[in-house]
Amino acid sequence: MELRRVVVTGLGAITPVGNNVPDYWSGLLGGVSGAGEITRFDASKFKCRIACEVKNFDPLQFFDRKEARKLDSYAQFAIVAADEAIADSGIDKDNTDFDEVGVIFASGIGGISSLYEDMKDFATGDGVPRLSPFIIPRLLPDIAAGHISIKHGFHGVNFATVSACASSANALIEGFNYIHFGKADVIVTGGSEASICPVGVGGFEATKALSTRNDDPKTASRPFDANRDGFVMGEGAGCLILEELNHALARNAKIYGEIIGAGVSADAHHITAPHPEGLGAVLSMKRALKDAGITPEMIDHINTHGTSTPMGDIAEILAIKEVFGGHTPKISINSGKSMTGHLLGGAGAIESISTILACKNDVVPPTINHFTDDPNIDPNIDFTFGTPRKRSVNYAISNAFGFGGHNASIVFKKYL
């Protein structure tokens, strides 16, 4: 079987540092923090009162009032990001058979805010069930994929991947494989999350995963810093249009870059904690390199999962050193979560956008909020602290790991 090349021809994003791809990329290169006090609800009684919220987003700019009521925020973000990516790609019925365009779009949690609001009203009311007829569609993690296909008339493969914070990385990998193995020509893929609500924040707070640096939100997300104390929750969505190379060339599409391999694994260790030696991360990166047919020494950049948790950051760095050995100091490593916070099921998508733009533009966005070296982390590693790193980026990896021990690594290549 001849394996087909997969390129990226469209990008869309709505993030805490920019509500479209140009603004998102500018925010990353500028080292902008999207963190602040939570405004979605009264968090005064919570230990964590900060988050990276999407700003200046008015759903009525994109949906009429009736349609907006049917959609949880995560689905709104997904549809808006997909609209941007589809427009950016230039695919239309004149150059693409929409019966063969698939949508694989992820969410780790789905419409948790909608579920919370409806159940709160039910629990504090008179006990008579007056739930919205849209509550089930609003909460389903797969419904964003459905909405995108309905809006644009895409009749190809359609589903969601759910693997916690690796969800949208897994969606991209599924999209890559569908095209790579000849089962599709175009896949709209990515992920979305909108979990900044009492049960979302409270739930992660209960696991002790969140930063409580409430007095200084903009510096709270501190990947690889000695004083990191947990991640800052983010929200938003990212979307990529994946396309078979010849299909893209035939319609004269612009090409951002290429996906050449992917690897997945399980820690088989703990429901929330990573394997202490990064065993699953080692396996996913090795498998991605093998799938791509390249050696570790060819990697120039790694966009880490880098959540700013005490255990997770160390485990990932141990895994990187195990895979890349003496080449590790030559790799520019970063964590976009220092700026965007952790988008959970949407993280892999927006970070894949960052990774492919790093390849295209030969610049690695910074990791901000580094104040103190961690004695448990090798000081010879280039974490791109503080400012962007201008360098040649021909091959890069984006990592995403999730509760349950799910690991996903994607290899991107500059398109020449």
Short mmCIF file of C-alpha atoms in Angstrom, two decimals:
data_model
loop_
_atom_site.label_atom_id
_atom_site.label_comp_id
_atom_site.label_asym_id
_atom_site.label_seq_id
_atom_site.Cartn_x
_atom_site.Cartn_y
_atom_site.Cartn_z
CA MET A 1 0.00 0.00 0.00
CA GLU A 2 1.34 3.41 -0.94
CA LEU A 3 1.24 5.76 2.04
CA ARG A 4 0.09 9.27 1.14
CA ARG A 5 1.61 12.54 2.31
CA VAL A 6 -0.50 14.74 4.59
CA VAL A 7 -0.21 18.52 4.63
CA VAL A 8 -1.89 21.31 6.59
CA THR A 9 -3.73 23.83 4.41
CA GLY A 10 -5.87 25.78 6.89
CA LEU A 11 -5.70 26.97 10.48
CA GLY A 12 -8.23 28.39 12.94
CA ALA A 13 -8.00 29.27 16.61
CA ILE A 14 -9.72 31.03 19.45
CA THR A 15 -7.51 31.23 22.55
CA PRO A 16 -6.91 33.21 25.74
CA VAL A 17 -4.21 35.23 23.93
CA GLY A 18 -5.95 35.80 20.59
CA ASN A 19 -9.29 35.05 18.95
CA ASN A 20 -7.87 34.11 15.55
CA VAL A 21 -4.64 32.54 14.31
CA PRO A 22 -2.69 35.77 13.55
CA ASP A 23 -3.52 37.21 16.98
CA TYR A 24 -2.79 33.90 18.70
CA TRP A 25 0.61 33.60 17.01
CA SER A 26 1.41 37.25 17.76
CA GLY A 27 0.44 36.71 21.41
CA LEU A 28 2.74 33.70 21.67
CA LEU A 29 5.71 35.46 20.11
CA GLY A 30 5.05 38.48 22.32
CA GLY A 31 5.05 36.39 25.49
CA VAL A 32 1.54 37.50 26.40
CA SER A 33 -0.11 35.85 29.39
CA GLY A 34 -3.82 35.13 29.04
CA ALA A 35 -4.32 34.61 32.78
CA GLY A 36 -6.44 36.67 35.13
CA GLU A 37 -9.10 36.43 37.79
CA ILE A 38 -12.04 34.22 36.90
CA THR A 39 -15.00 36.20 35.56
CA ARG A 40 -17.18 33.28 34.41
CA PHE A 41 -18.55 32.79 37.96
CA ASP A 42 -17.97 33.89 41.54
CA ALA A 43 -14.82 31.99 42.51
CA SER A 44 -14.25 33.79 45.80
CA LYS A 45 -14.70 30.61 47.85
CA PHE A 46 -12.35 28.53 45.70
CA LYS A 47 -8.67 27.95 46.44
CA CYS A 48 -7.99 28.60 42.75
CA ARG A 49 -9.54 31.86 41.57
CA ILE A 50 -7.63 32.34 38.32
CA ALA A 51 -7.88 31.03 34.77
CA CYS A 52 -6.97 31.83 31.17
CA GLU A 53 -10.33 32.87 29.74
CA VAL A 54 -11.15 33.71 26.13
CA LYS A 55 -11.67 37.46 25.99
CA ASN A 56 -14.04 39.70 24.03
CA PHE A 57 -15.95 36.78 22.55
CA ASP A 58 -19.56 37.61 21.73
CA PRO A 59 -21.37 34.55 20.36
CA LEU A 60 -23.98 36.81 18.77
CA GLN A 61 -21.30 37.97 16.33
CA PHE A 62 -21.30 34.42 14.95
CA PHE A 63 -24.71 32.91 15.78
CA ASP A 64 -28.22 34.23 16.01
CA ARG A 65 -29.71 34.26 19.50
CA LYS A 66 -31.78 31.12 18.97
CA GLU A 67 -28.82 29.11 17.66
CA ALA A 68 -26.49 30.36 20.40
CA ARG A 69 -28.85 28.99 23.07
CA LYS A 70 -28.51 25.52 21.57
CA LEU A 71 -24.71 25.52 21.84
CA ASP A 72 -22.43 25.13 24.81
CA SER A 73 -19.46 27.51 24.73
CA TYR A 74 -17.11 24.68 23.78
CA ALA A 75 -19.15 24.03 20.63
CA GLN A 76 -19.32 27.74 19.83
CA PHE A 77 -15.53 27.95 20.05
CA ALA A 78 -15.17 24.85 17.88
CA ILE A 79 -17.46 26.14 15.15
CA VAL A 80 -15.78 29.56 15.06
CA ALA A 81 -12.27 28.03 14.88
CA ALA A 82 -13.42 25.62 12.16
CA ASP A 83 -14.98 28.45 10.14
CA GLU A 84 -11.65 30.30 10.22
CA ALA A 85 -9.67 27.21 9.21
CA ILE A 86 -12.05 26.28 6.38
CA ALA A 87 -12.00 29.81 5.00
CA ASP A 88 -8.23 29.93 5.35
CA SER A 89 -7.83 26.66 3.43
CA GLY A 90 -9.94 27.80 0.49
CA ILE A 91 -11.75 24.47 0.18
CA ASP A 92 -15.14 24.78 -1.49
CA LYS A 93 -17.43 22.71 -3.67
CA ASP A 94 -15.68 23.89 -6.80
CA ASN A 95 -12.41 22.21 -5.83
CA THR A 96 -13.42 19.55 -3.27
CA ASP A 97 -15.99 16.77 -3.08
CA PHE A 98 -17.73 17.54 0.22
CA ASP A 99 -19.04 13.96 0.36
CA GLU A 100 -15.43 12.98 1.06
CA VAL A 101 -14.54 15.68 3.62
CA GLY A 102 -14.43 14.29 7.17
CA VAL A 103 -14.59 16.00 10.55
CA ILE A 104 -12.74 14.53 13.54
CA PHE A 105 -13.08 17.04 16.35
CA ALA A 106 -12.28 16.46 20.01
CA SER A 107 -13.26 17.60 23.45
CA GLY A 108 -11.99 16.13 26.66
CA ILE A 109 -15.07 17.04 28.71
CA GLY A 110 -17.70 18.54 26.40
CA GLY A 111 -20.50 20.75 27.65
CA ILE A 112 -19.82 20.57 31.36
CA SER A 113 -20.88 24.20 31.92
CA SER A 114 -24.28 23.58 30.33
CA LEU A 115 -24.79 20.42 32.37
CA TYR A 116 -23.86 22.26 35.56
CA GLU A 117 -26.26 25.13 34.92
CA ASP A 118 -29.22 22.87 34.13
CA MET A 119 -28.59 20.56 37.07
CA LYS A 120 -28.13 23.50 39.43
CA ASP A 121 -31.51 24.90 38.42
CA PHE A 122 -33.09 21.46 38.88
CA ALA A 123 -31.46 20.85 42.27
CA THR A 124 -32.40 24.25 43.70
CA GLY A 125 -35.92 24.31 42.24
CA ASP A 126 -39.09 22.49 43.20
CA GLY A 127 -37.83 19.11 42.00
CA VAL A 128 -39.95 19.14 38.85
CA PRO A 129 -37.70 18.27 35.89
CA ARG A 130 -37.71 21.25 33.57
CA LEU A 131 -34.47 20.51 31.77
CA SER A 132 -33.72 22.11 28.44
CA PRO A 133 -34.47 19.94 25.40
CA PHE A 134 -30.96 20.90 24.26
CA ILE A 135 -29.14 19.76 27.40
CA ILE A 136 -28.04 16.42 25.94
CA PRO A 137 -26.84 17.86 22.60
CA ARG A 138 -25.08 20.69 24.45
CA LEU A 139 -23.10 18.38 26.70
CA LEU A 140 -22.02 15.68 24.20
CA PRO A 141 -18.28 15.79 23.38
CA ASP A 142 -18.98 14.72 19.80
CA ILE A 143 -21.56 17.38 19.01
CA ALA A 144 -19.00 19.94 17.79
CA ALA A 145 -17.99 17.57 14.98
CA GLY A 146 -21.66 17.17 14.12
CA HIS A 147 -22.30 20.91 14.04
CA ILE A 148 -19.28 21.55 11.80
CA SER A 149 -20.39 18.92 9.29
CA ILE A 150 -24.00 20.14 9.33
CA LYS A 151 -23.01 23.77 8.77
CA HIS A 152 -20.69 23.04 5.85
CA GLY A 153 -22.28 19.94 4.33
CA PHE A 154 -19.34 17.59 4.94
CA HIS A 155 -20.49 13.98 4.52
CA GLY A 156 -17.24 12.15 5.28
CA VAL A 157 -16.13 10.39 8.45
CA ASN A 158 -17.43 12.20 11.54
CA PHE A 159 -16.63 11.56 15.19
CA ALA A 160 -14.88 12.82 18.33
CA THR A 161 -11.84 11.51 20.14
CA VAL A 162 -11.86 11.63 23.94
CA SER A 163 -8.60 11.08 25.82
CA ALA A 164 -8.61 13.89 28.40
CA CYS A 165 -5.86 16.43 27.66
CA ALA A 166 -4.57 14.37 24.73
CA SER A 167 -7.97 14.45 23.00
CA SER A 168 -7.27 16.90 20.18
CA ALA A 169 -3.81 15.46 19.54
CA ASN A 170 -5.52 12.10 19.08
CA ALA A 171 -8.03 13.78 16.73
CA LEU A 172 -5.18 15.07 14.58
CA ILE A 173 -3.55 11.64 14.59
CA GLU A 174 -6.81 10.02 13.49
CA GLY A 175 -7.18 12.62 10.74
CA PHE A 176 -3.59 12.06 9.65
CA ASN A 177 -4.10 8.29 9.52
CA TYR A 178 -7.34 8.52 7.53
CA ILE A 179 -5.55 10.47 4.82
CA HIS A 180 -2.20 8.66 5.13
CA PHE A 181 -3.86 5.29 4.54
CA GLY A 182 -6.07 6.45 1.68
CA LYS A 183 -9.43 6.62 3.44
CA ALA A 184 -9.96 10.38 3.00
CA ASP A 185 -8.58 13.34 1.08
CA VAL A 186 -9.52 16.13 3.51
CA ILE A 187 -10.13 16.09 7.26
CA VAL A 188 -11.25 19.02 9.41
CA THR A 189 -9.75 18.29 12.81
CA GLY A 190 -8.93 19.85 16.15
CA GLY A 191 -10.38 20.26 19.60
CA SER A 192 -12.24 22.58 21.92
CA GLU A 193 -12.87 23.05 25.63
CA ALA A 194 -14.84 25.44 27.85
CA SER A 195 -14.71 24.09 31.39
CA ILE A 196 -14.19 27.25 33.42
CA CYS A 197 -17.22 26.73 35.64
CA PRO A 198 -17.67 25.78 39.32
CA VAL A 199 -17.60 22.04 38.75
CA GLY A 200 -14.72 22.21 36.26
CA VAL A 201 -12.48 24.38 38.41
CA GLY A 202 -13.64 22.70 41.61
CA GLY A 203 -13.01 19.24 40.23
CA PHE A 204 -9.46 19.95 39.13
CA GLU A 205 -8.86 21.86 42.35
CA ALA A 206 -9.87 18.75 44.31
CA THR A 207 -7.16 16.77 42.49
CA LYS A 208 -4.64 19.45 43.54
CA ALA A 209 -3.76 20.02 39.89
CA LEU A 210 -4.37 23.79 39.74
CA SER A 211 -2.13 26.71 40.64
CA THR A 212 -3.34 28.78 43.57
CA ARG A 213 -1.09 31.76 42.83
CA ASN A 214 -4.15 34.03 42.92
CA ASP A 215 -2.20 37.18 43.81
CA ASP A 216 -0.25 37.10 40.56
CA PRO A 217 -2.29 35.33 37.86
CA LYS A 218 -0.14 36.32 34.88
CA THR A 219 2.90 34.52 36.32
CA ALA A 220 0.99 31.56 37.77
CA SER A 221 1.67 29.16 34.90
CA ARG A 222 5.37 28.40 35.35
CA PRO A 223 6.40 25.33 33.35
CA PHE A 224 9.78 23.92 34.42
CA ASP A 225 10.22 26.56 37.15
CA ALA A 226 11.25 25.36 40.61
CA ASN A 227 8.23 27.03 42.20
CA ARG A 228 5.51 25.81 39.83
CA ASP A 229 2.43 24.75 41.76
CA GLY A 230 -0.01 23.46 39.14
CA PHE A 231 -1.61 24.40 35.85
CA VAL A 232 -3.88 27.35 35.03
CA MET A 233 -7.07 26.26 33.30
CA GLY A 234 -7.64 27.66 29.83
CA GLU A 235 -10.41 27.52 27.24
CA GLY A 236 -10.82 27.88 23.50
CA ALA A 237 -10.37 25.82 20.35
CA GLY A 238 -7.98 25.03 17.54
CA CYS A 239 -8.71 23.62 14.09
CA LEU A 240 -6.46 22.35 11.30
CA ILE A 241 -7.39 21.34 7.77
CA LEU A 242 -5.45 18.20 6.84
CA GLU A 243 -5.22 17.35 3.18
CA GLU A 244 -3.60 14.79 0.92
CA LEU A 245 -0.67 16.48 -0.79
CA ASN A 246 -1.70 15.93 -4.40
CA HIS A 247 -5.25 17.02 -3.62
CA ALA A 248 -3.88 20.25 -2.16
CA LEU A 249 -1.52 20.82 -5.10
CA ALA A 250 -4.30 20.20 -7.63
CA ARG A 251 -6.31 23.10 -6.24
CA ASN A 252 -3.22 25.29 -5.74
CA ALA A 253 -3.72 25.46 -1.97
CA LYS A 254 -1.24 27.20 0.29
CA ILE A 255 0.56 24.70 2.50
CA TYR A 256 1.64 25.51 6.05
CA GLY A 257 3.57 22.31 6.64
CA GLU A 258 3.41 18.56 6.73
CA ILE A 259 2.57 15.87 9.29
CA ILE A 260 4.90 12.93 8.76
CA GLY A 261 4.33 10.67 11.75
CA ALA A 262 2.57 10.09 15.05
CA GLY A 263 2.84 7.88 18.09
CA VAL A 264 0.48 6.97 20.93
CA SER A 265 0.87 5.01 24.14
CA ALA A 266 -0.46 4.38 27.63
CA ASP A 267 1.40 4.89 30.89
CA ALA A 268 -0.54 2.00 32.49
CA HIS A 269 0.43 3.60 35.79
CA HIS A 270 -2.14 5.91 37.47
CA ILE A 271 -5.42 7.64 36.65
CA THR A 272 -4.05 11.18 37.13
CA ALA A 273 -0.30 11.05 37.80
CA PRO A 274 2.22 10.52 34.99
CA HIS A 275 4.66 7.66 35.08
CA PRO A 276 7.52 9.09 37.19
CA GLU A 277 10.12 8.23 34.55
CA GLY A 278 7.91 9.28 31.64
CA LEU A 279 7.63 5.74 30.29
CA GLY A 280 4.52 6.40 28.20
CA ALA A 281 5.95 9.66 26.84
CA VAL A 282 9.12 7.83 25.83
CA LEU A 283 7.06 5.27 23.92
CA SER A 284 4.85 7.84 22.15
CA MET A 285 7.83 9.92 20.98
CA LYS A 286 9.82 6.87 19.85
CA ARG A 287 6.81 5.57 17.95
CA ALA A 288 6.25 8.98 16.35
CA LEU A 289 9.86 9.13 15.17
CA LYS A 290 9.66 5.59 13.81
CA ASP A 291 6.40 6.34 12.03
CA ALA A 292 7.97 9.47 10.51
CA GLY A 293 11.05 7.54 9.41
CA ILE A 294 13.47 10.01 10.98
CA THR A 295 16.15 9.84 13.67
CA PRO A 296 16.09 11.71 17.00
CA GLU A 297 18.97 13.91 15.82
CA MET A 298 16.74 15.46 13.16
CA ILE A 299 14.35 17.11 15.64
CA ASP A 300 14.86 20.86 16.09
CA HIS A 301 11.94 21.77 18.36
CA ILE A 302 9.61 20.13 20.86
CA ASN A 303 6.36 21.79 21.90
CA THR A 304 5.98 20.09 25.25
CA HIS A 305 2.85 19.17 27.15
CA GLY A 306 4.50 21.31 29.84
CA THR A 307 1.56 21.97 32.13
CA SER A 308 3.43 23.49 35.10
CA THR A 309 2.67 20.63 37.46
CA PRO A 310 5.46 19.46 39.79
CA MET A 311 5.43 15.83 38.64
CA GLY A 312 4.38 16.20 35.02
CA ASP A 313 7.12 18.59 33.92
CA ILE A 314 9.90 16.43 35.34
CA ALA A 315 8.48 13.23 33.85
CA GLU A 316 8.31 14.80 30.39
CA ILE A 317 11.87 16.10 30.54
CA LEU A 318 13.15 12.70 31.69
CA ALA A 319 11.33 11.18 28.73
CA ILE A 320 12.83 13.69 26.29
CA LYS A 321 16.34 12.99 27.59
CA GLU A 322 15.74 9.25 27.28
CA VAL A 323 14.62 9.55 23.66
CA PHE A 324 17.04 12.22 22.43
CA GLY A 325 20.10 11.63 24.61
CA GLY A 326 23.04 13.85 23.72
CA HIS A 327 20.99 15.68 21.09
CA THR A 328 18.64 17.10 23.77
CA PRO A 329 20.57 20.38 24.35
CA LYS A 330 20.31 21.14 20.61
CA ILE A 331 16.49 21.07 20.68
CA SER A 332 14.54 24.26 21.40
CA ILE A 333 11.87 23.21 23.86
CA ASN A 334 8.93 25.35 24.91
CA SER A 335 5.56 25.34 26.65
CA GLY A 336 2.79 27.50 25.23
CA LYS A 337 0.76 26.76 28.35
CA SER A 338 2.87 29.35 30.15
CA MET A 339 0.79 31.85 28.15
CA THR A 340 -2.49 30.18 27.17
CA GLY A 341 -2.96 28.06 30.25
CA HIS A 342 -4.08 24.48 29.75
CA LEU A 343 -6.92 24.08 27.23
CA LEU A 344 -7.40 20.45 28.29
CA GLY A 345 -8.98 18.69 25.28
CA GLY A 346 -8.19 21.69 23.07
CA ALA A 347 -4.51 21.90 24.04
CA GLY A 348 -3.12 19.53 21.43
CA ALA A 349 -4.83 21.44 18.63
CA ILE A 350 -3.64 24.95 19.47
CA GLU A 351 -0.18 23.65 20.28
CA SER A 352 -0.01 21.81 16.96
CA ILE A 353 -0.81 25.13 15.28
CA SER A 354 2.07 26.73 17.18
CA THR A 355 4.39 23.87 16.23
CA ILE A 356 3.61 24.02 12.53
CA LEU A 357 3.98 27.81 12.49
CA ALA A 358 7.35 27.41 14.21
CA CYS A 359 8.43 25.19 11.31
CA LYS A 360 7.03 27.55 8.69
CA ASN A 361 8.53 30.71 10.19
CA ASP A 362 11.75 29.34 11.74
CA VAL A 363 11.01 30.74 15.17
CA VAL A 364 10.10 29.01 18.45
CA PRO A 365 7.74 30.90 20.79
CA PRO A 366 9.04 31.44 24.32
CA THR A 367 8.26 29.80 27.62
CA ILE A 368 7.43 32.69 29.93
CA ASN A 369 7.36 32.96 33.73
CA HIS A 370 10.70 31.37 34.50
CA PHE A 371 12.20 32.73 37.71
CA THR A 372 14.07 29.92 39.45
CA ASP A 373 15.89 26.92 38.01
CA ASP A 374 14.60 23.55 39.19
CA PRO A 375 17.55 21.51 40.54
CA ASN A 376 15.77 18.37 39.32
CA ILE A 377 15.80 19.56 35.69
CA ASP A 378 18.92 19.56 33.52
CA PRO A 379 20.10 23.20 33.17
CA ASN A 380 21.65 22.47 29.77
CA ILE A 381 18.24 22.16 28.11
CA ASP A 382 17.11 25.06 25.91
CA PHE A 383 13.64 25.88 27.28
CA THR A 384 13.37 29.06 25.17
CA PHE A 385 12.83 31.02 28.36
CA GLY A 386 11.72 34.62 28.04
CA THR A 387 12.07 35.42 24.33
CA PRO A 388 11.38 33.67 21.02
CA ARG A 389 14.21 31.63 19.52
CA LYS A 390 14.97 32.36 15.86
CA ARG A 391 16.45 29.22 14.37
CA SER A 392 15.98 26.70 11.61
CA VAL A 393 13.04 24.42 12.44
CA ASN A 394 12.78 21.62 9.89
CA TYR A 395 11.32 18.91 12.12
CA ALA A 396 9.35 19.33 15.32
CA ILE A 397 7.29 17.29 17.78
CA SER A 398 4.17 18.31 19.67
CA ASN A 399 3.36 16.30 22.81
CA ALA A 400 0.01 15.93 24.58
CA PHE A 401 -0.69 13.74 27.61
CA GLY A 402 -3.93 13.13 29.51
CA PHE A 403 -5.44 11.77 32.70
CA GLY A 404 -5.75 8.02 32.36
CA GLY A 405 -2.18 7.78 31.12
CA HIS A 406 -2.92 8.70 27.48
CA ASN A 407 0.09 9.94 25.47
CA ALA A 408 0.22 11.33 21.94
CA SER A 409 3.15 12.74 19.94
CA ILE A 410 2.98 14.25 16.44
CA VAL A 411 5.91 14.94 14.11
CA PHE A 412 5.65 18.03 11.89
CA LYS A 413 7.95 18.89 8.99
CA LYS A 414 8.64 22.11 7.16
CA TYR A 415 7.07 21.93 3.70
CA LEU A 416 9.61 22.61 0.97
#
